[in-house]
CSV table of C-alpha atoms in Angstrom, one decimal:
chain,number,residue,atom,x,y,z
V,1,MET,CA,4.3,-41.7,-36.2
V,2,THR,CA,1.9,-44.6,-37.3
V,3,THR,CA,-1.3,-45.0,-35.4
V,4,ARG,CA,-2.1,-48.6,-34.0
V,5,SER,CA,-4.7,-50.5,-35.6
V,6,PRO,CA,-7.9,-52.0,-34.2
V,7,LYS,CA,-6.9,-55.1,-36.3
V,8,THR,CA,-4.2,-57.5,-35.0
V,9,PRO,CA,-1.5,-58.4,-35.5
V,10,ALA,CA,-0.6,-56.6,-38.7
V,11,PRO,CA,-0.4,-52.7,-38.3
V,12,ARG,CA,-2.3,-50.6,-40.7
V,13,PRO,CA,-2.1,-47.0,-41.5
V,14,TRP,CA,-5.4,-46.2,-39.7
V,15,ALA,CA,-6.8,-47.4,-36.5
V,16,GLY,CA,-9.2,-47.6,-33.8
V,17,LEU,CA,-9.4,-47.5,-29.9
V,18,ALA,CA,-9.1,-49.5,-26.7
V,19,ALA,CA,-12.8,-48.5,-25.8
V,20,LEU,CA,-13.2,-48.0,-22.1
V,21,GLY,CA,-10.6,-50.4,-21.2
V,22,VAL,CA,-12.9,-53.3,-21.6
V,23,THR,CA,-12.4,-56.6,-23.3
V,24,VAL,CA,-15.3,-58.0,-25.3
V,25,ALA,CA,-15.3,-61.3,-27.1
V,26,CYS,CA,-15.2,-60.6,-31.0
V,27,ALA,CA,-18.1,-61.6,-33.1
V,28,GLY,CA,-18.7,-60.7,-36.8
V,29,ALA,CA,-21.3,-58.2,-37.6
V,30,ALA,CA,-23.7,-58.9,-40.5
V,31,LEU,CA,-24.3,-56.7,-43.4
V,32,SER,CA,-27.7,-56.1,-44.7
V,33,TRP,CA,-29.5,-54.0,-46.9
V,34,SER,CA,-32.2,-51.4,-45.9
V,35,GLY,CA,-34.2,-48.9,-47.9
V,36,GLU,CA,-34.5,-46.7,-44.9
V,37,GLU,CA,-31.4,-44.6,-45.7
V,38,GLY,CA,-31.9,-44.3,-49.4
V,39,GLY,CA,-30.8,-47.9,-50.2
V,40,ARG,CA,-27.6,-47.6,-48.2
V,41,PRO,CA,-26.4,-50.8,-46.7
V,42,ARG,CA,-26.4,-51.2,-42.9
V,43,VAL,CA,-24.0,-52.9,-40.5
V,44,ASN,CA,-26.0,-55.0,-37.8
V,45,ASP,CA,-23.7,-55.6,-35.0
V,46,THR,CA,-25.4,-58.0,-32.8
V,47,ARG,CA,-22.4,-58.1,-30.3
V,48,ALA,CA,-22.9,-54.6,-29.4
V,49,GLY,CA,-26.6,-54.3,-30.2
V,50,VAL,CA,-26.1,-51.5,-32.7
V,51,SER,CA,-27.1,-50.9,-36.1
V,52,TYR,CA,-25.9,-48.2,-38.5
V,53,ALA,CA,-25.9,-47.1,-42.1
V,54,VAL,CA,-22.6,-47.2,-44.3
V,55,PRO,CA,-22.1,-44.0,-46.0
V,56,GLU,CA,-21.2,-43.7,-49.8
V,57,GLY,CA,-17.6,-44.2,-50.2
V,58,TRP,CA,-17.2,-46.2,-47.1
V,59,HIS,CA,-16.7,-49.9,-46.8
V,60,HIS,CA,-17.5,-52.7,-44.3
V,61,ASP,CA,-15.7,-56.1,-44.3
V,62,PRO,CA,-17.6,-58.7,-42.0
V,63,ALA,CA,-14.6,-60.9,-42.3
V,64,ALA,CA,-12.2,-58.4,-40.9
V,65,ASP,CA,-14.5,-57.7,-38.0
V,66,ARG,CA,-13.3,-61.0,-36.6
V,67,GLN,CA,-9.7,-59.6,-36.5
V,68,LEU,CA,-10.5,-56.5,-34.4
V,69,LEU,CA,-9.1,-56.0,-31.0
V,70,GLY,CA,-11.4,-57.3,-28.2
V,71,ALA,CA,-13.1,-53.8,-27.3
V,72,PHE,CA,-14.6,-53.5,-31.0
V,73,SER,CA,-17.2,-55.6,-32.7
V,74,SER,CA,-17.7,-53.7,-36.0
V,75,ARG,CA,-15.8,-51.3,-38.1
V,76,ILE,CA,-16.3,-49.2,-41.4
V,77,SER,CA,-13.6,-47.3,-43.2
V,78,ARG,CA,-13.3,-44.7,-45.9
V,79,ALA,CA,-10.4,-44.9,-48.5
V,80,TYR,CA,-8.7,-41.7,-49.6
V,81,GLY,CA,-9.2,-41.4,-53.4
V,82,THR,CA,-8.0,-44.6,-55.3
V,83,THR,CA,-5.4,-45.4,-52.7
V,84,PRO,CA,-5.5,-48.2,-50.3
V,85,ALA,CA,-4.9,-46.1,-47.3
V,86,GLU,CA,-7.8,-45.1,-45.2
V,87,ASP,CA,-8.5,-41.7,-43.9
V,88,ALA,CA,-11.4,-42.4,-41.6
V,89,THR,CA,-12.5,-45.2,-39.4
V,90,VAL,CA,-15.8,-45.8,-37.5
V,91,LEU,CA,-15.9,-48.6,-34.8
V,92,THR,CA,-18.5,-49.7,-32.4
V,93,GLY,CA,-18.8,-52.0,-29.5
V,94,ALA,CA,-20.1,-52.7,-26.2
V,95,ALA,CA,-19.1,-50.4,-23.4
V,96,GLY,CA,-19.0,-53.3,-20.9
V,97,ARG,CA,-21.1,-51.9,-18.1
V,98,PRO,CA,-24.1,-49.5,-17.9
V,99,VAL,CA,-23.1,-45.8,-17.7
V,100,PRO,CA,-25.4,-43.8,-15.2
V,101,GLY,CA,-26.4,-40.4,-16.9
V,102,ALA,CA,-24.8,-38.6,-14.1
V,103,GLU,CA,-21.4,-40.1,-14.9
V,104,LEU,CA,-21.7,-40.0,-18.7
V,105,ARG,CA,-19.6,-36.8,-19.3
V,106,ARG,CA,-16.8,-37.9,-17.1
V,107,ALA,CA,-16.9,-41.4,-18.6
V,108,ALA,CA,-16.9,-40.2,-22.1
V,109,GLU,CA,-14.1,-37.6,-21.6
V,110,GLY,CA,-11.8,-40.1,-19.7
V,111,ALA,CA,-12.3,-42.8,-22.2
V,112,ALA,CA,-11.6,-40.5,-25.1
V,113,ARG,CA,-8.4,-39.3,-23.7
V,114,SER,CA,-7.5,-42.9,-22.8
V,115,ASN,CA,-7.9,-44.0,-26.3
V,116,ALA,CA,-6.0,-40.9,-27.7
V,117,ALA,CA,-3.2,-42.0,-25.5
V,118,PHE,CA,-3.2,-45.4,-26.7
V,119,PHE,CA,-3.2,-44.6,-30.3
V,120,PHE,CA,-1.3,-41.5,-30.4
V,121,PRO,CA,1.1,-42.2,-27.5
V,122,ASP,CA,3.4,-39.3,-28.5
V,123,ALA,CA,0.7,-36.6,-29.0
V,124,ALA,CA,-1.2,-34.2,-26.8
V,125,PRO,CA,-4.9,-34.1,-27.7
V,126,THR,CA,-6.8,-31.0,-27.3
V,127,LEU,CA,-10.5,-31.2,-26.2
V,128,THR,CA,-12.5,-29.5,-28.9
V,129,GLU,CA,-16.2,-30.6,-28.0
V,130,SER,CA,-18.0,-32.3,-25.1
V,131,ARG,CA,-21.7,-32.4,-25.4
V,132,ARG,CA,-24.9,-34.3,-24.5
V,133,THR,CA,-26.7,-36.0,-27.4
V,134,GLU,CA,-28.5,-39.1,-28.4
V,135,LEU,CA,-27.5,-42.3,-29.8
V,136,GLY,CA,-30.4,-44.4,-31.2
V,137,GLY,CA,-32.8,-42.3,-29.3
V,138,CYS,CA,-31.0,-43.0,-25.7
V,139,PRO,CA,-29.2,-40.4,-23.7
V,140,ALA,CA,-25.4,-40.2,-24.8
V,141,HIS,CA,-22.4,-38.1,-24.7
V,142,THR,CA,-20.0,-37.2,-27.5
V,143,VAL,CA,-16.3,-36.1,-26.9
V,144,ALA,CA,-14.2,-34.9,-29.8
V,145,LEU,CA,-10.4,-34.5,-29.5
V,146,ASP,CA,-8.0,-33.0,-31.9
V,147,VAL,CA,-4.6,-34.7,-32.1
V,148,PRO,CA,-1.4,-33.8,-33.8
V,149,HIS,CA,-0.6,-36.4,-36.5
V,150,HIS,CA,1.8,-36.5,-39.4
V,151,GLY,CA,2.3,-32.7,-39.4
V,152,GLY,CA,-1.4,-32.1,-39.3
V,153,THR,CA,-4.3,-32.6,-37.0
V,154,ALA,CA,-6.4,-35.9,-36.6
V,155,ARG,CA,-10.0,-36.0,-35.1
V,156,LEU,CA,-10.9,-38.5,-32.4
V,157,GLU,CA,-14.8,-38.5,-31.7
V,158,LEU,CA,-16.2,-40.8,-29.2
V,159,THR,CA,-20.0,-41.3,-28.2
V,160,VAL,CA,-20.9,-43.2,-25.3
V,161,VAL,CA,-24.7,-44.3,-24.5
V,162,ALA,CA,-25.9,-44.2,-21.0
V,163,GLY,CA,-28.3,-46.6,-19.2
V,164,ASP,CA,-28.9,-50.1,-19.5
V,165,HIS,CA,-27.6,-50.3,-23.2
V,166,PRO,CA,-23.9,-49.5,-22.8
V,167,ALA,CA,-22.6,-49.3,-26.3
V,168,PHE,CA,-20.0,-46.8,-27.9
V,169,LEU,CA,-19.1,-45.4,-31.3
V,170,LEU,CA,-15.8,-44.2,-32.0
V,171,ALA,CA,-14.6,-42.2,-35.2
V,172,LEU,CA,-11.1,-41.4,-36.3
V,173,ALA,CA,-10.5,-39.0,-39.1
V,174,SER,CA,-6.7,-38.3,-40.3
V,175,ASP,CA,-7.8,-34.7,-41.2
V,176,ALA,CA,-9.8,-32.8,-38.5
V,177,ALA,CA,-10.7,-30.1,-41.0
V,178,ASP,CA,-12.1,-32.5,-43.6
V,179,THR,CA,-15.8,-31.4,-43.4
V,180,ARG,CA,-16.9,-34.2,-45.8
V,181,VAL,CA,-15.5,-37.0,-43.6
V,182,LEU,CA,-16.9,-35.4,-40.5
V,183,ALA,CA,-20.3,-35.1,-42.0
V,184,ASP,CA,-20.2,-38.7,-43.0
V,185,VAL,CA,-19.3,-39.6,-39.3
V,186,HIS,CA,-22.2,-37.6,-38.1
V,187,ALA,CA,-24.5,-39.2,-40.6
V,188,VAL,CA,-23.5,-42.6,-39.3
V,189,GLU,CA,-24.3,-41.4,-35.7
V,190,ALA,CA,-27.7,-40.1,-36.8
V,191,SER,CA,-28.4,-43.4,-38.4
V,192,VAL,CA,-27.8,-45.6,-35.3
V,193,ALA,CA,-30.5,-47.9,-34.1
V,194,LEU,CA,-30.1,-49.9,-30.7
V,195,GLY,CA,-31.4,-53.3,-30.2
V,196,SER,CA,-30.9,-56.6,-28.5
V,197,ARG,CA,-27.4,-58.0,-28.1
V,198,ALA,CA,-26.5,-61.4,-29.3
V,199,SER,CA,-26.0,-63.9,-26.3
């Protein structure tokens, strides 16, 4: 089984999601450098109003952001060793509408399952985590699903922000047991700053 890609039209070995079922006009995200994360580059996604650090070994291609499916506005990926195949992807975008705090868990879990069904249509996901958290200092909810994939288990992790700044961050990892990749994903989440969206 091959996962679907957040890029179109050509399929790729690794992919993203159909976030919350919304369509957002695509816009490139600017890559800038900041000393705040030990000199790591940051992606400034003005469409989603999200900025985040790029972990070592991960890559951002601003030109490729323009080819993402409509729900996404930026993407970073991690290559496996020296091969071109990606083993992890993080995508961000605008969630389309504000999500009240009282609906956050339900919205996040529903969106995570919907995206798992879209990108892993023949697999039955297992909910492994559903917790309140923060993204960029705002209330958020994170949902993690384990999904059977190529004889192993992949991880889908979705965080949705509540309130008047509806944004999401989605991570896909081909190996749910790879603690290094999951640590990178959580470092990206911890580095998120929220700001004004581009008009």
